[in-house]
Coordinates of N, CA and C in Angstrom, one line a residue:
M96 N -29.2 214.6 37.1 CA -28.3 214.1 38.0 C -27.1 213.5 37.3
N97 N -25.9 213.5 37.9 CA -24.7 213.0 37.2 C -24.8 211.5 37.2
K98 N -24.4 211.0 36.0 CA -24.4 209.5 35.8 C -23.0 208.9 36.1
L99 N -23.0 207.7 36.6 CA -21.8 207.0 36.8 C -21.6 205.9 35.9
S100 N -20.5 205.8 35.1 CA -20.3 204.7 34.2 C -20.2 203.4 35.0
H101 N -20.9 202.4 34.5 CA -20.9 201.1 35.2 C -19.5 200.4 35.1
F102 N -18.7 200.9 34.2 CA -17.3 200.3 34.1 C -16.5 200.8 35.3
A103 N -16.8 202.0 35.9 CA -16.1 202.6 37.0 C -16.6 202.2 38.3
L104 N -17.7 201.5 38.3 CA -18.5 201.2 39.6 C -17.6 200.6 40.7
P105 N -16.9 199.5 40.4 CA -16.1 198.8 41.4 C -15.2 199.7 42.2
A106 N -14.6 200.7 41.5 CA -13.6 201.6 42.1 C -14.2 202.6 43.0
V107 N -15.5 202.9 42.9 CA -16.0 204.0 43.7 C -17.3 203.6 44.4
L108 N -17.4 202.3 44.7 CA -18.6 201.8 45.5 C -18.7 202.5 46.8
A109 N -17.5 202.7 47.5 CA -17.6 203.3 48.8 C -18.1 204.7 48.7
L110 N -17.6 205.4 47.7 CA -18.1 206.8 47.5 C -19.6 206.8 47.2
L111 N -20.1 205.9 46.4 CA -21.5 205.8 46.1 C -22.3 205.6 47.4
V112 N -21.9 204.7 48.2 CA -22.6 204.4 49.4 C -22.8 205.7 50.3
A113 N -21.8 206.5 50.3 CA -21.9 207.7 51.1 C -22.6 208.8 50.5
S114 N -22.8 208.7 49.1 CA -23.5 209.8 48.5 C -25.0 209.8 48.7
S115 N -25.7 210.9 48.5 CA -27.1 211.0 48.7 C -27.9 210.7 47.5
G116 N -27.3 210.7 46.3 CA -28.0 210.5 45.0 C -27.3 209.5 44.2
L117 N -27.4 208.2 44.4 CA -26.8 207.2 43.6 C -27.4 207.2 42.2
A118 N -26.5 206.7 41.3 CA -27.0 206.7 39.9 C -28.2 205.9 39.7
A119 N -29.2 206.3 38.9 CA -30.4 205.6 38.6 C -31.0 206.2 37.4
S120 N -31.9 205.4 36.7 CA -32.5 205.9 35.5 C -33.5 206.9 35.7
F121 N -33.9 207.1 37.0 CA -34.9 208.1 37.4 C -34.2 209.1 38.4
D122 N -34.8 210.2 38.7 CA -34.3 211.2 39.6 C -34.5 210.7 41.1
C123 N -33.4 210.4 41.7 CA -33.5 209.9 43.1 C -34.0 210.9 44.0
G124 N -33.8 212.2 43.6 CA -34.4 213.3 44.5 C -35.9 213.2 44.5
K125 N -36.5 212.6 43.5 CA -38.0 212.5 43.4 C -38.5 211.0 43.7
A126 N -37.6 210.2 44.2 CA -38.0 208.8 44.5 C -39.2 208.8 45.4
A127 N -40.3 208.1 45.0 CA -41.5 208.2 45.8 C -41.9 206.8 46.4
S128 N -41.7 205.8 45.7 CA -42.1 204.4 46.2 C -41.0 203.9 47.1
R129 N -41.4 202.9 47.8 CA -40.4 202.2 48.7 C -39.3 201.5 47.9
N130 N -39.7 200.9 46.7 CA -38.7 200.3 45.9 C -37.8 201.3 45.3
E131 N -38.3 202.5 44.9 CA -37.4 203.5 44.3 C -36.4 204.0 45.3
K132 N -36.8 204.1 46.6 CA -35.9 204.6 47.6 C -34.9 203.5 47.9
T133 N -35.3 202.2 47.9 CA -34.3 201.1 48.1 C -33.3 201.1 47.0
I134 N -33.7 201.3 45.7 CA -32.8 201.3 44.6 C -31.8 202.4 44.7
C135 N -32.3 203.6 45.1 CA -31.4 204.8 45.2 C -30.4 204.6 46.3
G136 N -30.7 203.8 47.3 CA -29.8 203.7 48.5 C -28.9 202.4 48.4
D137 N -29.0 201.7 47.3 CA -28.2 200.5 47.1 C -27.3 200.6 45.9
P138 N -26.0 200.5 46.0 CA -25.1 200.7 44.9 C -25.4 199.7 43.8
Q139 N -25.6 198.4 44.1 CA -25.7 197.4 43.1 C -27.1 197.6 42.3
L140 N -28.1 197.8 43.1 CA -29.4 198.0 42.4 C -29.4 199.3 41.6
S141 N -28.7 200.3 42.1 CA -28.6 201.6 41.3 C -27.9 201.4 40.0
A142 N -26.8 200.6 40.1 CA -26.0 200.3 38.8 C -26.8 199.5 37.9
L143 N -27.6 198.5 38.4 CA -28.5 197.7 37.5 C -29.5 198.6 36.9
D144 N -30.1 199.5 37.6 CA -31.1 200.4 37.1 C -30.5 201.3 36.0
D145 N -29.3 201.8 36.2 CA -28.6 202.5 35.2 C -28.4 201.7 33.9
A146 N -28.0 200.5 34.0 CA -27.8 199.6 32.9 C -29.1 199.3 32.2
L147 N -30.1 199.1 33.0 CA -31.4 198.8 32.4 C -32.0 200.0 31.7
G148 N -31.7 201.2 32.1 CA -32.1 202.4 31.4 C -31.5 202.5 30.0
Q149 N -30.2 202.1 29.9 CA -29.6 202.1 28.6 C -30.2 201.0 27.7
A150 N -30.4 199.9 28.3 CA -31.0 198.8 27.5 C -32.4 199.1 27.0
F151 N -33.2 199.8 27.9 CA -34.5 200.2 27.6 C -34.5 201.2 26.4
R152 N -33.6 202.2 26.4 CA -33.6 203.2 25.3 C -33.2 202.5 24.0
Q153 N -32.2 201.6 24.1 CA -31.8 200.9 22.8 C -32.9 200.1 22.3
A154 N -33.6 199.3 23.1 CA -34.7 198.5 22.7 C -35.9 199.3 22.1
R155 N -36.2 200.4 22.8 CA -37.3 201.3 22.4 C -37.0 201.9 21.0
N156 N -35.7 202.3 20.8 CA -35.4 202.9 19.5 C -35.5 201.9 18.4
L157 N -35.3 200.6 18.7 CA -35.4 199.6 17.6 C -36.8 199.0 17.5
A158 N -37.6 199.3 18.4 CA -39.0 198.7 18.4 C -39.8 199.2 17.3
L159 N -40.5 198.3 16.6 CA -41.4 198.7 15.4 C -42.6 199.4 15.9
D160 N -43.2 198.8 17.0 CA -44.4 199.4 17.6 C -44.0 200.0 18.9
K161 N -43.7 201.3 18.9 CA -43.2 201.9 20.1 C -44.3 202.1 21.2
R162 N -45.5 202.3 20.8 CA -46.6 202.4 21.7 C -46.8 201.1 22.5
A163 N -46.8 199.9 21.8 CA -46.9 198.6 22.4 C -45.7 198.3 23.3
F164 N -44.5 198.7 22.8 CA -43.3 198.5 23.6 C -43.4 199.3 24.9
R165 N -43.9 200.5 24.9 CA -44.0 201.3 26.1 C -45.0 200.7 27.0
A166 N -46.2 200.3 26.5 CA -47.2 199.7 27.3 C -46.7 198.5 28.0
A167 N -46.0 197.6 27.3 CA -45.4 196.4 27.9 C -44.4 196.7 29.0
S168 N -43.6 197.8 28.8 CA -42.6 198.2 29.8 C -43.3 198.7 31.0
D169 N -44.3 199.5 30.8 CA -45.1 200.1 32.0 C -45.7 198.9 32.8
A170 N -46.2 197.9 32.1 CA -46.8 196.8 32.8 C -45.7 196.0 33.6
Q171 N -44.5 195.9 33.1 CA -43.4 195.3 33.8 C -43.1 196.1 35.1
W172 N -43.1 197.4 34.9 CA -42.8 198.3 36.1 C -43.8 198.2 37.1
R173 N -45.1 198.1 36.7 CA -46.2 198.0 37.7 C -46.1 196.7 38.4
W174 N -45.7 195.6 37.7 CA -45.5 194.3 38.4 C -44.5 194.4 39.4
R175 N -43.4 195.1 39.1 CA -42.3 195.2 40.1 C -42.8 195.9 41.4
E176 N -43.6 197.0 41.2 CA -44.0 197.8 42.3 C -45.1 197.1 43.1
Q177 N -45.8 196.2 42.5 CA -46.9 195.5 43.2 C -46.4 194.2 43.9
H178 N -45.3 193.6 43.3 CA -44.9 192.3 43.8 C -43.6 192.3 44.6
C179 N -42.7 193.2 44.3 CA -41.4 193.2 45.0 C -41.5 194.1 46.3
S180 N -41.0 193.4 47.3 CA -41.0 194.1 48.6 C -39.7 194.0 49.3
D181 N -38.7 193.4 48.6 CA -37.4 193.3 49.2 C -36.3 193.3 48.1
R182 N -35.0 193.3 48.6 CA -33.9 193.5 47.7 C -33.8 192.3 46.7
A183 N -34.0 191.1 47.3 CA -33.8 189.9 46.4 C -34.8 189.9 45.2
C184 N -36.0 190.3 45.5 CA -37.0 190.3 44.4 C -36.6 191.4 43.4
L185 N -36.1 192.5 43.8 CA -35.6 193.6 42.9 C -34.5 193.1 42.1
L186 N -33.5 192.4 42.7 CA -32.4 191.9 41.9 C -32.9 191.0 40.8
D187 N -33.8 190.1 41.1 CA -34.3 189.1 40.1 C -35.0 189.9 39.0
W188 N -35.8 190.9 39.4 CA -36.5 191.6 38.4 C -35.6 192.4 37.5
Y189 N -34.5 193.0 38.0 CA -33.6 193.7 37.1 C -32.9 192.8 36.2
R190 N -32.5 191.6 36.7 CA -31.7 190.7 35.8 C -32.5 190.2 34.7
R191 N -33.8 189.8 35.0 CA -34.6 189.3 33.9 C -35.1 190.4 32.9
R192 N -35.3 191.6 33.4 CA -35.7 192.7 32.5 C -34.5 193.1 31.6
Q193 N -33.3 193.0 32.2 CA -32.1 193.3 31.4 C -32.0 192.3 30.3
A194 N -32.2 191.0 30.6 CA -32.1 189.9 29.6 C -33.2 190.1 28.6
E195 N -34.4 190.4 29.0 CA -35.5 190.6 28.0 C -35.2 191.7 27.1
L196 N -34.8 192.9 27.6 CA -34.6 194.0 26.7 C -33.4 193.8 25.8
T197 N -32.4 193.2 26.3 CA -31.2 192.9 25.5 C -31.6 191.9 24.3
A198 N -32.4 190.9 24.6 CA -32.9 190.0 23.6 C -33.8 190.7 22.6
A199 N -34.7 191.6 23.1 CA -35.6 192.3 22.2 C -34.8 193.2 21.2
A200 N -33.8 193.9 21.7 CA -33.0 194.7 20.9 C -32.2 193.9 19.9
G201 N -31.7 192.8 20.3 CA -30.9 191.9 19.4 C -31.8 191.4 18.3
Q202 N -33.0 191.0 18.6 CA -33.9 190.4 17.6 C -34.3 191.5 16.6
A203 N -34.6 192.7 17.1 CA -35.0 193.8 16.2 C -33.9 194.2 15.3
D204 N -32.6 194.2 15.8 CA -31.5 194.6 15.0 C -31.3 193.5 13.9
I205 N -31.4 192.3 14.3 CA -31.2 191.2 13.3 C -32.3 191.3 12.2
S206 N -33.5 191.6 12.5 CA -34.6 191.7 11.6 C -34.4 192.8 10.6
D207 N -33.6 193.8 10.9 CA -33.5 195.0 10.1 C -32.2 195.0 9.2
Q208 N -31.5 193.9 9.2 CA -30.2 193.8 8.5 C -30.4 193.3 7.1
G209 N -29.6 193.8 6.2 CA -29.6 193.3 4.8 C -30.7 193.9 4.0
S210 N -30.7 193.6 2.7 CA -31.7 194.3 1.8 C -33.1 193.6 1.9
V211 N -33.1 192.4 2.4 CA -34.4 191.7 2.6 C -34.6 191.6 4.0
A212 N -35.8 192.1 4.5 CA -36.1 192.0 5.9 C -36.3 190.6 6.3
V213 N -35.7 190.3 7.5 CA -35.8 188.9 8.0 C -36.7 189.1 9.3
P214 N -37.8 188.4 9.4 CA -38.7 188.5 10.5 C -38.0 188.2 11.8
A215 N -38.2 189.0 12.9 CA -37.6 188.7 14.2 C -38.2 187.4 14.7
R216 N -37.4 186.6 15.4 CA -37.9 185.4 15.9 C -39.0 185.7 17.0
P217 N -40.1 185.0 17.0 CA -41.1 185.2 18.0 C -40.6 184.7 19.3
A218 N -40.9 185.5 20.4 CA -40.5 185.2 21.7 C -41.4 184.1 22.3
P219 N -40.8 183.1 22.9 CA -41.7 182.0 23.5 C -42.5 182.5 24.6
A220 N -43.7 182.0 24.8 CA -44.5 182.5 25.9 C -44.2 181.8 27.2
L221 N -43.6 180.7 27.2 CA -43.2 180.0 28.4 C -41.7 179.8 28.5
R222 N -41.3 179.7 29.8 CA -39.9 179.4 30.0 C -39.6 177.9 30.0
L223 N -39.5 177.4 28.9 CA -39.3 175.9 28.8 C -38.0 175.6 28.1
G224 N -37.4 174.5 28.5 CA -36.2 174.0 27.8 C -35.0 174.8 27.9
L225 N -34.8 175.6 29.0 CA -33.6 176.5 29.1 C -32.5 175.8 29.9
D226 N -31.3 176.3 29.7 CA -30.2 175.6 30.4 C -30.1 176.2 31.8
A227 N -29.2 175.6 32.6 CA -29.2 175.9 34.1 C -28.9 177.4 34.3
R228 N -28.0 178.0 33.4 CA -27.7 179.4 33.6 C -28.9 180.3 33.4
Q229 N -29.7 180.0 32.4 CA -30.9 180.7 32.2 C -32.0 180.5 33.2
I230 N -32.1 179.3 33.7 CA -33.1 179.0 34.8 C -32.7 179.8 36.0
N231 N -31.5 180.1 36.3 CA -31.1 180.8 37.5 C -31.1 182.3 37.2
G232 N -32.3 182.8 37.0 CA -32.5 184.3 37.0 C -32.9 184.8 35.7
L233 N -32.9 184.1 34.6 CA -33.2 184.6 33.3 C -34.3 183.8 32.6
A234 N -35.0 184.4 31.6 CA -36.0 183.7 30.9 C -36.2 184.5 29.6
P235 N -36.9 183.8 28.6 CA -37.1 184.5 27.3 C -38.1 185.6 27.4
A236 N -38.0 186.5 26.5 CA -39.0 187.6 26.5 C -40.3 187.1 26.1
G237 N -41.4 187.8 26.5 CA -42.7 187.4 26.1 C -43.7 187.0 27.1
S238 N -43.2 186.7 28.3 CA -44.2 186.3 29.4 C -43.8 187.2 30.6
M239 N -44.9 187.5 31.3 CA -44.7 188.4 32.5 C -45.6 188.0 33.6
P240 N -45.1 187.6 34.7 CA -43.7 187.2 34.9 C -43.4 185.9 34.2
W241 N -42.2 185.5 34.3 CA -41.8 184.3 33.5 C -41.9 183.0 34.4
P242 N -42.3 181.9 33.9 CA -42.3 180.7 34.7 C -40.9 180.2 34.9
H243 N -40.7 179.5 36.0 CA -39.4 179.0 36.3 C -39.2 177.5 36.0
Y244 N -40.2 176.8 35.6 CA -40.1 175.4 35.3 C -39.4 175.2 34.0
T245 N -38.8 174.0 33.8 CA -38.1 173.7 32.6 C -39.0 173.1 31.5
R246 N -40.0 172.4 32.0 CA -41.0 171.8 31.1 C -42.2 171.4 31.9
V247 N -43.3 171.1 31.1 CA -44.5 170.6 31.8 C -45.1 169.4 31.0
E248 N -45.5 168.4 31.7 CA -46.0 167.2 31.1 C -47.3 166.8 31.8
R249 N -48.5 166.9 31.2 CA -49.7 166.4 31.7 C -50.0 166.9 33.1
G250 N -49.8 168.2 33.3 CA -50.1 168.8 34.6 C -49.0 168.7 35.6
T251 N -47.9 168.1 35.3 CA -46.7 168.0 36.2 C -45.6 169.0 35.7
Y252 N -45.1 169.8 36.6 CA -44.1 170.8 36.2 C -42.8 170.4 36.8
F253 N -41.8 170.6 35.9 CA -40.4 170.1 36.3 C -39.5 171.3 36.6
Y254 N -38.9 171.3 37.8 CA -38.1 172.4 38.2 C -36.7 171.9 38.5
R255 N -35.7 172.8 38.3 CA -34.3 172.5 38.7 C -34.1 173.3 40.0
D256 N -33.6 172.7 41.0 CA -33.3 173.4 42.3 C -32.1 174.3 42.1
P257 N -32.3 175.6 42.3 CA -31.2 176.5 42.1 C -30.1 176.3 43.1
D258 N -30.4 175.6 44.2 CA -29.4 175.4 45.3 C -28.7 174.1 45.2
A259 N -29.1 173.3 44.2 CA -28.5 171.9 44.0 C -27.6 171.9 42.8
D260 N -26.8 170.8 42.8 CA -25.9 170.6 41.7 C -26.7 170.4 40.4
A261 N -26.2 171.0 39.3 CA -26.9 170.9 38.0 C -27.1 169.5 37.5
S262 N -26.3 168.5 38.0 CA -26.5 167.1 37.6 C -27.6 166.4 38.3
Q263 N -28.2 167.0 39.3 CA -29.2 166.4 40.1 C -30.5 166.4 39.2
E264 N -31.4 165.4 39.5 CA -32.6 165.2 38.7 C -33.6 166.4 39.0
L265 N -34.5 166.6 38.1 CA -35.4 167.7 38.3 C -36.4 167.3 39.4
V266 N -37.0 168.3 39.9 CA -38.1 168.1 40.9 C -39.4 168.3 40.2
S267 N -40.3 167.3 40.4 CA -41.6 167.4 39.7 C -42.6 168.0 40.7
V268 N -43.5 168.8 40.2 CA -44.4 169.6 41.0 C -45.8 169.5 40.4
R269 N -46.8 169.4 41.3 CA -48.2 169.4 40.9 C -48.9 170.5 41.8
Y270 N -49.7 171.3 41.2 CA -50.4 172.4 41.9 C -51.9 172.0 42.0
Y271 N -52.4 172.1 43.3 CA -53.8 171.7 43.6 C -54.7 172.9 43.9
G272 N -54.3 174.1 43.5 CA -55.1 175.2 43.7 C -55.2 175.7 45.1
V273 N -56.2 176.5 45.4 CA -56.4 177.1 46.7 C -57.6 176.5 47.4
E274 N -57.3 175.9 48.6 CA -58.3 175.3 49.4 C -58.3 176.0 50.8
H275 N -59.5 176.5 51.2 CA -59.7 177.2 52.5 C -58.6 178.3 52.7
G276 N -58.4 179.0 51.6 CA -57.4 180.1 51.6 C -56.0 179.8 51.6
Q277 N -55.7 178.5 51.4 CA -54.3 178.0 51.3 C -53.9 177.6 49.9
T278 N -52.8 178.1 49.4 CA -52.2 177.6 48.2 C -51.5 176.3 48.4
I279 N -51.8 175.2 47.6 CA -51.3 173.9 47.9 C -50.6 173.3 46.7
L280 N -49.3 172.9 47.0 CA -48.5 172.3 45.9 C -47.8 171.1 46.5
E281 N -47.5 170.1 45.7 CA -46.7 169.0 46.1 C -45.6 168.8 45.2
A282 N -44.4 168.5 45.7 CA -43.1 168.4 45.0 C -42.5 167.0 45.3
V283 N -42.1 166.3 44.2 CA -41.4 165.0 44.4 C -39.9 165.2 44.0
R284 N -39.1 164.9 45.0 CA -37.6 164.9 44.8 C -37.1 163.5 45.1
G285 N -36.8 162.7 44.1 CA -36.4 161.3 44.3 C -37.6 160.5 44.9
Q286 N -37.3 160.0 46.1 CA -38.4 159.3 46.9 C -39.1 160.1 47.9
T287 N -38.7 161.4 48.0 CA -39.3 162.3 49.0 C -40.5 163.1 48.4
V288 N -41.6 163.2 49.0 CA -42.7 164.0 48.6 C -42.9 165.1 49.6
L289 N -42.9 166.4 49.1 CA -43.0 167.5 49.9 C -44.3 168.3 49.6
R290 N -45.0 168.7 50.6 CA -46.1 169.6 50.4 C -45.8 171.0 50.8
Y291 N -46.0 172.0 49.9 CA -45.8 173.4 50.2 C -47.2 174.1 50.3
T292 N -47.4 174.8 51.4 CA -48.6 175.6 51.5 C -48.3 177.0 52.0
C293 N -49.2 177.9 51.6 CA -49.0 179.3 52.1 C -50.4 180.0 51.9
S294 N -50.6 181.1 52.5 CA -51.8 181.9 52.4 C -51.5 183.3 52.2
S295 N -52.5 184.1 51.8 CA -52.3 185.5 51.6 C -51.2 185.8 50.7
D296 N -50.2 186.6 51.1 CA -49.1 187.0 50.2 C -47.9 186.1 50.1
C297 N -48.1 184.9 50.9 CA -47.0 183.9 50.9 C -45.6 184.4 51.3
R298 N -45.6 185.3 52.3 CA -44.3 185.8 52.8 C -43.6 184.6 53.5
Y299 N -44.4 183.7 54.0 CA -43.8 182.5 54.6 C -44.5 181.2 53.9
I300 N -43.7 180.2 53.8 CA -44.1 179.0 53.2 C -44.0 177.8 54.2
A301 N -45.1 177.0 54.3 CA -45.0 175.8 55.1 C -44.6 174.6 54.3
Q302 N -43.6 173.9 54.8 CA -43.1 172.7 54.1 C -43.3 171.5 55.0
L303 N -43.9 170.4 54.4 CA -44.2 169.2 55.1 C -43.8 168.0 54.3
V304 N -43.0 167.1 54.9 CA -42.6 165.9 54.2 C -43.7 164.9 54.4
L305 N -44.2 164.4 53.3 CA -45.4 163.4 53.4 C -44.9 162.0 53.4
P306 N -45.6 161.1 54.2 CA -46.7 161.5 55.1 C -46.2 162.1 56.3
G307 N -47.0 163.0 56.9 CA -46.5 163.7 58.1 C -47.7 164.4 58.8
D308 N -47.4 164.8 60.0 CA -48.4 165.5 60.8 C -48.3 167.0 60.6
V309 N -49.4 167.5 60.0 CA -49.3 169.0 59.7 C -49.0 169.8 60.9
E310 N -49.6 169.4 62.1 CA -49.4 170.2 63.3 C -48.0 170.1 63.9
K311 N -47.4 169.0 63.7 CA -46.1 168.7 64.4 C -44.9 168.8 63.4
D312 N -45.1 168.5 62.2 CA -44.0 168.3 61.3 C -43.8 169.4 60.2
S313 N -44.6 170.4 60.2 CA -44.5 171.5 59.2 C -43.3 172.3 59.6
V314 N -42.5 172.7 58.6 CA -41.4 173.6 58.8 C -41.8 174.9 58.0
I315 N -41.6 176.1 58.7 CA -41.9 177.3 58.1 C -40.7 178.0 57.5
L316 N -40.8 178.3 56.2 CA -39.7 178.9 55.5 C -40.0 180.3 55.1
A317 N -39.0 181.2 55.2 CA -39.2 182.5 54.7 C -39.2 182.5 53.2
N318 N -40.0 183.3 52.6 CA -40.1 183.4 51.1 C -38.9 184.3 50.7
D319 N -37.8 183.7 50.2 CA -36.7 184.6 49.8 C -36.6 184.9 48.3
H320 N -37.7 184.5 47.6 CA -37.8 184.8 46.2 C -36.8 184.1 45.3
R321 N -36.0 183.2 45.8 CA -34.9 182.6 44.9 C -34.8 181.1 45.2
S322 N -35.2 180.6 46.4 CA -35.1 179.1 46.6 C -36.2 178.4 45.8
L323 N -36.0 177.1 45.7 CA -37.0 176.3 45.0 C -38.4 176.5 45.5
P324 N -38.7 176.3 46.8 CA -40.1 176.6 47.3 C -40.6 177.9 46.9
A325 N -39.8 178.9 47.0 CA -40.2 180.3 46.6 C -40.6 180.4 45.2
L326 N -39.8 179.8 44.3 CA -40.0 179.8 42.9 C -41.3 179.1 42.5
I327 N -41.5 178.0 43.1 CA -42.7 177.2 42.9 C -44.0 178.0 43.3
V328 N -43.9 178.5 44.5 CA -45.1 179.2 45.0 C -45.3 180.5 44.2
G329 N -44.2 181.2 43.8 CA -44.4 182.4 43.0 C -45.1 182.1 41.7
D330 N -44.7 181.0 41.0 CA -45.3 180.6 39.8 C -46.8 180.4 40.0
A331 N -47.2 179.7 41.1 CA -48.6 179.5 41.4 C -49.4 180.7 41.6
L332 N -48.8 181.7 42.4 CA -49.5 182.9 42.7 C -49.6 183.8 41.5
N333 N -48.7 183.7 40.5 CA -48.8 184.5 39.3 C -49.6 183.8 38.2
G334 N -50.3 182.7 38.5 CA -51.1 182.1 37.5 C -50.4 181.3 36.4
L335 N -49.2 180.9 36.7 CA -48.4 180.2 35.7 C -48.5 178.7 35.9
L336 N -49.2 178.2 36.8 CA -49.5 176.8 37.0 C -51.0 176.5 36.9
V337 N -51.3 175.4 36.3 CA -52.7 175.1 36.2 C -53.1 174.0 37.2
P338 N -54.1 174.2 38.0 CA -54.4 173.3 39.1 C -54.7 171.9 38.5
A339 N -54.2 170.9 39.2 CA -54.5 169.5 38.7 C -56.0 169.2 39.1
A340 N -56.6 168.4 38.2 CA -58.0 168.1 38.4 C -58.2 167.1 39.6
V341 N -57.2 166.2 39.8 CA -57.4 165.1 40.8 C -56.1 165.1 41.6
R342 N -56.2 165.0 42.9 CA -55.1 164.8 43.8 C -54.7 163.4 44.0

């Protein structure tokens, strides 16, 4: 299929919307999964997919262990197919995969320069100590999926609210595991204590200001995959939070 340069994308978005085969790293005529069909029908996702295909090829060419690289990439793709069910999740996935592959290619290129080989820097396993820009959609290579907290101290995880001013204090979170089918977390924002609960796939999140009446005061939030409650719940579901021993 014909490819569209991402530099020309803004000028022809209207044409792309009307076309039946938007640019993508795979053949849109053979799109099988729901996500693939969504990507082919969305100009922004399609452009991101095109850019990701280029980053993938560059990182693969520079990878020392191409079999391991391919296996890791396949695992990332399976995670997307299993966990993403809407456009917001796909956008997040493309942005962090682009960041990961770009970082991997840069590290491999640096390690191969000069007459003396310089070892590539090891990728951190956790998303800790990142700045606000990185927290908002990016993370270091090496963990899948990536945690969204900035640090962890004795079972307490500290998050920056993506919808709040960067100068605001971090929100501290403790995870209490799953009780009676409900994922339970508590977040402290200043003097306010919030309890988040959800069950099954957590498409919806219950928020309760403590102390409060669960039956009367719970607020039901849609899981948009980008708000602070969604990020916290997502980390818990993906095994990135360790349950606290004592509540």
